[in-house]
Tab-separated table of C-alpha atoms in Angstrom:
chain	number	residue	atom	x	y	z
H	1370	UNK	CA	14.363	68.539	-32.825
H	1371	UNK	CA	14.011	68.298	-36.119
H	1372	UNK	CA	14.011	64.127	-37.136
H	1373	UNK	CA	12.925	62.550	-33.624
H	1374	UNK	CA	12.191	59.522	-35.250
H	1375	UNK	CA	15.347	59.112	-36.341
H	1376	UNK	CA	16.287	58.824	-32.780
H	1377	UNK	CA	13.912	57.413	-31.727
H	1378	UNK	CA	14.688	54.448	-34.249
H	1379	UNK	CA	18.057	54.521	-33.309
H	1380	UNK	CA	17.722	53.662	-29.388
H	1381	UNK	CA	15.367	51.262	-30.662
H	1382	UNK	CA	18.214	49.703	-32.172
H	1383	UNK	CA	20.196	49.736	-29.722
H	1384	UNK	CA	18.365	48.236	-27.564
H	1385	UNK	CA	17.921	45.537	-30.137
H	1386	UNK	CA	21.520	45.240	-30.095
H	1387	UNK	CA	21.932	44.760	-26.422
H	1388	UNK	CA	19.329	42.375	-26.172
H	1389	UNK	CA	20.780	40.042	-28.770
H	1390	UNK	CA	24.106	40.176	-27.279
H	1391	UNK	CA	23.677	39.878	-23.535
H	1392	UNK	CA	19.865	38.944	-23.101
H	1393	UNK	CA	19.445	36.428	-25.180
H	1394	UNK	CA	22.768	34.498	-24.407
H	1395	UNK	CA	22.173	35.170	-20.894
H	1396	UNK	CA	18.636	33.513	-20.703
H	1397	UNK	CA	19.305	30.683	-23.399
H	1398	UNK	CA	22.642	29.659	-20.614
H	1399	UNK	CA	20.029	30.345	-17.399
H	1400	UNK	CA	17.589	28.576	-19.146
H	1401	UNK	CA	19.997	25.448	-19.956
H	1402	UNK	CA	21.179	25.245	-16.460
H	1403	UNK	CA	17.944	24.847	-14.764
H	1404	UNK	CA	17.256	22.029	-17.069
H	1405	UNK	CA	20.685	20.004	-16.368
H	1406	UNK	CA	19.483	20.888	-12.648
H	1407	UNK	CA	16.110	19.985	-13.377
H	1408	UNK	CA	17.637	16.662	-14.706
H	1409	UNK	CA	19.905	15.785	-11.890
H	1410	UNK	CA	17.242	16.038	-9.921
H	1411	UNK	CA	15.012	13.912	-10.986
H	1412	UNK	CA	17.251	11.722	-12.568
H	1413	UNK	CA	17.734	10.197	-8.461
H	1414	UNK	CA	13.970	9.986	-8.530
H	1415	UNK	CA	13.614	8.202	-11.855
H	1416	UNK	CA	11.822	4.808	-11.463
H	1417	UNK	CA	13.471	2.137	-14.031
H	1418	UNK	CA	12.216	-1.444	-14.391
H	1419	UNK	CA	14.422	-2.386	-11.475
H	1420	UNK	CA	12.729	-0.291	-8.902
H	1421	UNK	CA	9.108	-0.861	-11.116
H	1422	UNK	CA	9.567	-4.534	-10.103
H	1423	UNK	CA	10.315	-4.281	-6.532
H	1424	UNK	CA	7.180	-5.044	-4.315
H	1425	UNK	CA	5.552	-6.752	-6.747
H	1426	UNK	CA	4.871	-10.870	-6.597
H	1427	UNK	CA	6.975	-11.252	-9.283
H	1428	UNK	CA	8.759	-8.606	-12.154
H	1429	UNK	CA	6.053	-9.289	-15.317
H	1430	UNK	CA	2.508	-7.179	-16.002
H	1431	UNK	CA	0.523	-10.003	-14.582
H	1432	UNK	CA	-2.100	-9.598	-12.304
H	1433	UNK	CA	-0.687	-11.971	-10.227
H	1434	UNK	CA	2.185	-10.324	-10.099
H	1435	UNK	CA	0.431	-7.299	-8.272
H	1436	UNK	CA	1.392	-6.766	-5.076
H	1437	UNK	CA	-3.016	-6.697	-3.868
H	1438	UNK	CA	-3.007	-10.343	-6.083
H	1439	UNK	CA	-2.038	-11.626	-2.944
H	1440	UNK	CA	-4.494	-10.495	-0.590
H	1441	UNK	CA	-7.165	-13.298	-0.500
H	1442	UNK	CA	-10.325	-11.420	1.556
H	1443	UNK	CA	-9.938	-8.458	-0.732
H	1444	UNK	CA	-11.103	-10.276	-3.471
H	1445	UNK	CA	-13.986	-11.899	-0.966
H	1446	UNK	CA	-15.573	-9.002	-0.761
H	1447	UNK	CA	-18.478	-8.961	-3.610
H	1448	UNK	CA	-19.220	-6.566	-6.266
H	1449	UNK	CA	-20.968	-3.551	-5.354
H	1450	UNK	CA	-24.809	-2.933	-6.476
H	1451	UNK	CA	-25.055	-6.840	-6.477
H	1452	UNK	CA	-23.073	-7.591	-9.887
H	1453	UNK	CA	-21.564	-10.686	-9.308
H	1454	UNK	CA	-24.710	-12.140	-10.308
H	1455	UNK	CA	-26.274	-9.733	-12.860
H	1456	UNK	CA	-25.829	-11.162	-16.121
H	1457	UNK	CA	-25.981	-9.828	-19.302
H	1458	UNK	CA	-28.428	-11.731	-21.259
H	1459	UNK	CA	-30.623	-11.206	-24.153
H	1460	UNK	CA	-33.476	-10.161	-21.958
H	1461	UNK	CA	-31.644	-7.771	-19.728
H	1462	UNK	CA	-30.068	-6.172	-23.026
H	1463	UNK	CA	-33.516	-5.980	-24.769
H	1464	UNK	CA	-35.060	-4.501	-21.211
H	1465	UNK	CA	-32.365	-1.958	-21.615
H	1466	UNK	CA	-32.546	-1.294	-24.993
H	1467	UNK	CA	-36.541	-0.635	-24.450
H	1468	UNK	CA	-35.400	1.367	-21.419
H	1469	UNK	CA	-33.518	4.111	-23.755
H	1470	UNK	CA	-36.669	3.939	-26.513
H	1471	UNK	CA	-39.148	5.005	-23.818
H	1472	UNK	CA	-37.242	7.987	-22.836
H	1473	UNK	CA	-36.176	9.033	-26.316
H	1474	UNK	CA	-40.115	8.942	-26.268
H	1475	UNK	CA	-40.526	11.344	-23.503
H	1476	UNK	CA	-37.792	13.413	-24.600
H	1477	UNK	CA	-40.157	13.498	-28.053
H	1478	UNK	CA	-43.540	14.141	-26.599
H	1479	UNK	CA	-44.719	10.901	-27.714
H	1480	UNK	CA	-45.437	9.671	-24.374
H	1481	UNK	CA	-46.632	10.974	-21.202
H	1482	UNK	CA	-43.332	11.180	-18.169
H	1483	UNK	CA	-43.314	8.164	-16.034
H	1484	UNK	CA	-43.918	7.963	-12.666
H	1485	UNK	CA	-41.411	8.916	-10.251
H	1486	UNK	CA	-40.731	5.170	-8.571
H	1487	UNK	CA	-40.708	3.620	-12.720
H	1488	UNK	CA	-38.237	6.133	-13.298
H	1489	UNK	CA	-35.863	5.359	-10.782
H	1490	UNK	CA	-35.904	1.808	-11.386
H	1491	UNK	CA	-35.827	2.416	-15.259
H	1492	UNK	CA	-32.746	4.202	-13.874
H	1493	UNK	CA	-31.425	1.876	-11.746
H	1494	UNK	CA	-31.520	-1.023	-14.155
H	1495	UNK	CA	-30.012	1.090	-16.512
H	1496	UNK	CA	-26.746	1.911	-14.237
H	1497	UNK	CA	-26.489	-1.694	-13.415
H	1498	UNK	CA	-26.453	-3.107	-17.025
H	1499	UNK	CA	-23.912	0.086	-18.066
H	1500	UNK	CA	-21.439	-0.758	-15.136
H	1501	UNK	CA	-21.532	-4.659	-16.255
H	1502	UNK	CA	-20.855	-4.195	-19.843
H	1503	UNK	CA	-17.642	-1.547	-18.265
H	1504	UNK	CA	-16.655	-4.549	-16.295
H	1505	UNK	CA	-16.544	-6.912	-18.998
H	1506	UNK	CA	-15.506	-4.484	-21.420
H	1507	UNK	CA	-12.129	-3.644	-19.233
H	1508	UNK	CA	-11.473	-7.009	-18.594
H	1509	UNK	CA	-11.531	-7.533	-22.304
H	1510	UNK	CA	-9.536	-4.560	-23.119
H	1511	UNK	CA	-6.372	-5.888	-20.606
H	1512	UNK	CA	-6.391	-9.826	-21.762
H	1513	UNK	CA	-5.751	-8.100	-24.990
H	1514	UNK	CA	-3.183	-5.839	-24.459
H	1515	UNK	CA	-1.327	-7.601	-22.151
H	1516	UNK	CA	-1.862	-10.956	-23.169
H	1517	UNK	CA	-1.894	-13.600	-20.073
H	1518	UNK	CA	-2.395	-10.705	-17.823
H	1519	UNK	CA	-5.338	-12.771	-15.916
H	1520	UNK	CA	-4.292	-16.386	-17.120
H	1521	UNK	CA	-6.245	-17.954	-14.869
H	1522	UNK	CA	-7.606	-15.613	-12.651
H	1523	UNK	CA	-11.613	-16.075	-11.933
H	1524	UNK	CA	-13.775	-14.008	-13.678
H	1525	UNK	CA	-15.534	-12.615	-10.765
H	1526	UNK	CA	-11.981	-11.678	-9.168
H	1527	UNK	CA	-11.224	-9.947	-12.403
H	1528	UNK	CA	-14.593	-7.763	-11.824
H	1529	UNK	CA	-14.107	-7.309	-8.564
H	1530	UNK	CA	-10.157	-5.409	-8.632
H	1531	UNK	CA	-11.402	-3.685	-12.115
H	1532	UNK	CA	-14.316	-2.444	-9.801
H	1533	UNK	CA	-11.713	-1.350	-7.176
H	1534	UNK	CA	-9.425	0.283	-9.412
H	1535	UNK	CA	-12.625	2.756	-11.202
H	1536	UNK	CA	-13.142	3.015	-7.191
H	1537	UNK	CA	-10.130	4.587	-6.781
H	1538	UNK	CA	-10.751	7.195	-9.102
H	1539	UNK	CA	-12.906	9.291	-6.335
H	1540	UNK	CA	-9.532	9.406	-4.824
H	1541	UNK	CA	-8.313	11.575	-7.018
H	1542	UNK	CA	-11.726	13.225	-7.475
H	1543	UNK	CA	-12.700	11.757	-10.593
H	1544	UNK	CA	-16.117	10.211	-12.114
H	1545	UNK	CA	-15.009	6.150	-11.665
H	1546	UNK	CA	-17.944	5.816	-14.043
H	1547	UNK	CA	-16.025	7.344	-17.141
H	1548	UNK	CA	-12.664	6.042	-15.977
H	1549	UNK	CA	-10.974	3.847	-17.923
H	1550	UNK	CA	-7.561	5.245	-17.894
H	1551	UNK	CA	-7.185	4.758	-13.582
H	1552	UNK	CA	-8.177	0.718	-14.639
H	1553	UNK	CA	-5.121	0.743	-16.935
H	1554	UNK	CA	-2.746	2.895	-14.591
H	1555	UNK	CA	-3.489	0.320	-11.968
H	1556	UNK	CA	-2.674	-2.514	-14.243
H	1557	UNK	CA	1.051	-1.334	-13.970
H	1558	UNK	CA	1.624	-0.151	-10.909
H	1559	UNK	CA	-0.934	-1.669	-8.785
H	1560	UNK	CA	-4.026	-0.290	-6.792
H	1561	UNK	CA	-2.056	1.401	-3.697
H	1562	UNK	CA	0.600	3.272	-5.694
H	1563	UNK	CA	-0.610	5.789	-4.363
H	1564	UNK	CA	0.805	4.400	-1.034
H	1565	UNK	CA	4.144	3.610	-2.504
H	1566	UNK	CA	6.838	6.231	-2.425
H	1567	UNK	CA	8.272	5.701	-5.240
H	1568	UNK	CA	5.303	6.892	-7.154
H	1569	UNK	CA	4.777	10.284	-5.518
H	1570	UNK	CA	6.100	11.608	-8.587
H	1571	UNK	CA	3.073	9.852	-10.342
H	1572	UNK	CA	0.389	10.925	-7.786
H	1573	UNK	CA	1.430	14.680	-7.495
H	1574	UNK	CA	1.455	15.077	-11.545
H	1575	UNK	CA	-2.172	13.717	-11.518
H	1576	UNK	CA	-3.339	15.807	-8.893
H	1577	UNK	CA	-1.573	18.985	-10.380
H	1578	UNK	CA	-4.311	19.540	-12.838
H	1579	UNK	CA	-7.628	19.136	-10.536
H	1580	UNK	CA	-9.571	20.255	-14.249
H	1581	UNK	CA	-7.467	17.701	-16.049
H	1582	UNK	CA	-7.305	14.620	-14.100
H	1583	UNK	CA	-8.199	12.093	-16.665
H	1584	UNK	CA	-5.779	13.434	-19.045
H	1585	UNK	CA	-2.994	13.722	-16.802
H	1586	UNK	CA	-3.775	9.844	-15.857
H	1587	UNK	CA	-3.371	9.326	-19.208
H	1588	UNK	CA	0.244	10.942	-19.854
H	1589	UNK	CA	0.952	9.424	-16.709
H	1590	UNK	CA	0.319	5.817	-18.549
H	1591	UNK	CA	1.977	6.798	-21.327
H	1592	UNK	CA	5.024	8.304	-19.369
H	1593	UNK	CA	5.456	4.950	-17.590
H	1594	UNK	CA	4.781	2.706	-21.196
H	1595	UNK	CA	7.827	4.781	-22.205
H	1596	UNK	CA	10.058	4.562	-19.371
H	1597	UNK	CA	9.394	1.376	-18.050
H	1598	UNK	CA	8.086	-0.947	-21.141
H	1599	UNK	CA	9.798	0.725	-24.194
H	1600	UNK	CA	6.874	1.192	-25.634
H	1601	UNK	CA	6.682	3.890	-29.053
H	1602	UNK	CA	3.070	3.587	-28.413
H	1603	UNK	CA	0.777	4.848	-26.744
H	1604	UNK	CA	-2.193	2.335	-25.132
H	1605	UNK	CA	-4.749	4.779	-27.089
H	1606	UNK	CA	-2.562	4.341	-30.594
H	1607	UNK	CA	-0.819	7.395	-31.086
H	1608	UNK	CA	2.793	7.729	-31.375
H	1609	UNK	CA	4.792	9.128	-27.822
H	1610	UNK	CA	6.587	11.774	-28.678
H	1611	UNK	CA	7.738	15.609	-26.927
H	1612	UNK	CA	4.988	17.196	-28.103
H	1613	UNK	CA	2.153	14.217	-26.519
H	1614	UNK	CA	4.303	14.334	-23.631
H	1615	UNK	CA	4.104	18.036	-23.257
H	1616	UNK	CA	2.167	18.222	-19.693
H	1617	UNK	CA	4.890	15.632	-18.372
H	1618	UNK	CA	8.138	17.314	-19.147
H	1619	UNK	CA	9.187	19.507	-15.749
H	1620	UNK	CA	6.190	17.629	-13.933
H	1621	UNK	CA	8.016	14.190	-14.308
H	1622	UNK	CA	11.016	12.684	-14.266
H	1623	UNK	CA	13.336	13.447	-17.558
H	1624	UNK	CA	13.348	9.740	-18.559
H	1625	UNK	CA	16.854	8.198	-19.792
H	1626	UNK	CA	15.701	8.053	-23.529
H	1627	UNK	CA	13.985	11.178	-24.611
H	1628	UNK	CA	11.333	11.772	-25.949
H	1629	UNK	CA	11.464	11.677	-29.826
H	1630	UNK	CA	10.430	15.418	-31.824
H	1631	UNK	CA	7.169	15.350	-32.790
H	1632	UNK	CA	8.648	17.146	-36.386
H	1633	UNK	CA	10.482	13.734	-36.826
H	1634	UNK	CA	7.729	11.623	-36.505
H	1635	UNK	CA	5.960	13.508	-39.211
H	1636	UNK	CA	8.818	13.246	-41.413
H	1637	UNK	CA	9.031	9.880	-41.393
C-alpha cells in the first residue's frame, strides 16, 4: 500500500462524518429528553411559597412564625456550657485577649508551656467566650437581614434556638462550631425540616456531598432564597446565577424561574 495515510485519513473522516450526523443529534435529543423528564419530575416535588408556609405559625420569616416558636419547654431548657449567664464584659474580653498572648508566647519560646490543668482552663475559657460572641454575633446577623425576625423575642430564647440550630449541624456530621450557614437554613425552614417531607429534597442534597456539607448547606440557602423569596442575591452577596447554582441543578428541583447565565450577569 503505497499512501496508507491517505486512508487512514479518510476513515477518519468518515467517521467524523457519521458522528456529526447521527451521534451528535442523537445525544443532544437523548440528552434533552431526560431533562424535560428530569423536570416533570421534580416539578411535582417543587416546594413554592404555598407549601413553604404550611406548618408554620404563620406565612412570614419570623421566628415566631416557626413551627418550634411554639414549643414553650424547648426554650426552658438553658444554654449549654452555662452561657445564659456568661457575659461578655471588658474583663472577660481582656482575660481572653491575654489568653491568646500567652500562647503566641509559647508558640515563640518566650515562655515556658503551662501546666496541664492552666491549660485546660485557659482552654475552656477560651471556648466559652468564642461560642458567646457566635451567639451574639448570629443573632445580630438575622435581626439584620430579616428585619423583625425576633421582634420581641427574649434574648436568651434567641441564644438558646441559635444554639440548637449549630446543634443540629452534628446531624449532618458537621463542626456546629464553624456553622453558620445550618443557623441561617434553619431560619427558613425551621429546626426539624429535616422531619418534614417536603424537604427531603433539601436533606438528601446536603448529605450527597459528605466532603462538602457546608457548601451544599449553602446552595441549599441560596436555592430556597431563589425559589421561595425571589431573591437575586445571595445571603453571602454574590449574584445567583447557573453557574453558583451548579451543584443544585439535577440534585434539586428545576425551580419555575431559571436560573439566570452567569455570561449575562457579566455583561451587564
Amino acid at each position: 500500500m503505497k499512501h496508507p495515510l491517505r486512508y487512514l485519513a479518510a476513515i477518519a473522516v468518515l467517521i467524523g462524518l457519521y458522528i456529526v450526523a447521527v451521534v451528535l443529534p442523537d445525544a443532544k435529543a437523548y440528552e434533552k429528553e431526560m431533562k424535560q423528564k428530569n423536570i416533570d419530575y421534580y416539578e411535582s416535588r417543587y416546594v413554592d411559597p404555598e407549601e413553604w408556609a404550611q406548618g408554620r405559625v404563620c406565612d412570614k420569616l419570623l421566628w415566631k412564625c416557626l413551627p418550634e416558636s411554639n414549643d414553650t419547654k424547648r426554650w426552658q431548657k438553658p444554654l449549654e456550657n452555662g452561657l445564659d449567664s456568661f457575659e461578655l464584659t471588658k474583663e472577660v474580653l481582656e482575660k481572653e485577649k491575654a489568653i491568646i498572648q500567652r500562647w503566641r508566647d509559647e508558640e515563640d519560646g518566650k515562655v515556658k508551656e503551662q501546666s496541664m490543668k492552666l491549660s485546660q482552663l485557659s482552654e475552656g475559657f477560651y471556648d466559652r467566650v468564642e461560642a458567646k460572641k457566635f451567639l451574639s454575633k448570629m443573632e445580630q446577623r438575622l435581626a439584620k437581614e430579616f428585619p423583625g425576625f425576633w421582634r420581641d423575642v427574649d434574648l436568651d430564647v434567641r441564644f438558646r434556638w441559635i444554639q440548637r440550630a449549630m446543634n443540629k449541624a452534628k446531624r449532618f456530621g458537621s463542626d456546629p462550631k464553624q456553622n453558620n450557614v445550618i443557623v441561617e437554613l434553619c431560619a427558613r425552614i425551621g429546626l426539624d425540616f429535616d422531619k418534614d417531607p417536603k424537604w427531603d429534597a433539601i436533606v438528601k442534597f446536603i448529605t450527597s456531598d459528605p466532603k462538602n456539607i457546608e457548601t451544599h448547606m449553602g446552595v441549599a440557602i441560596d436555592y430556597i432564597d431563589w425559589t421561595i423569596f425571589g431573591k437575586t442575591e445571595s445571603a453571602f452577596g454574590y449574584k445567583i446565577t447557573d453557574w453558583a447554582m451548579r451543584r443544585a441543578i439535577g440534585k434539586l428541583p428545576y425551580p419555575k424561574k431559571p436560573y439566570p447565565k452567569l455570561n449575562a450577569q457579566r455583561s451587564r
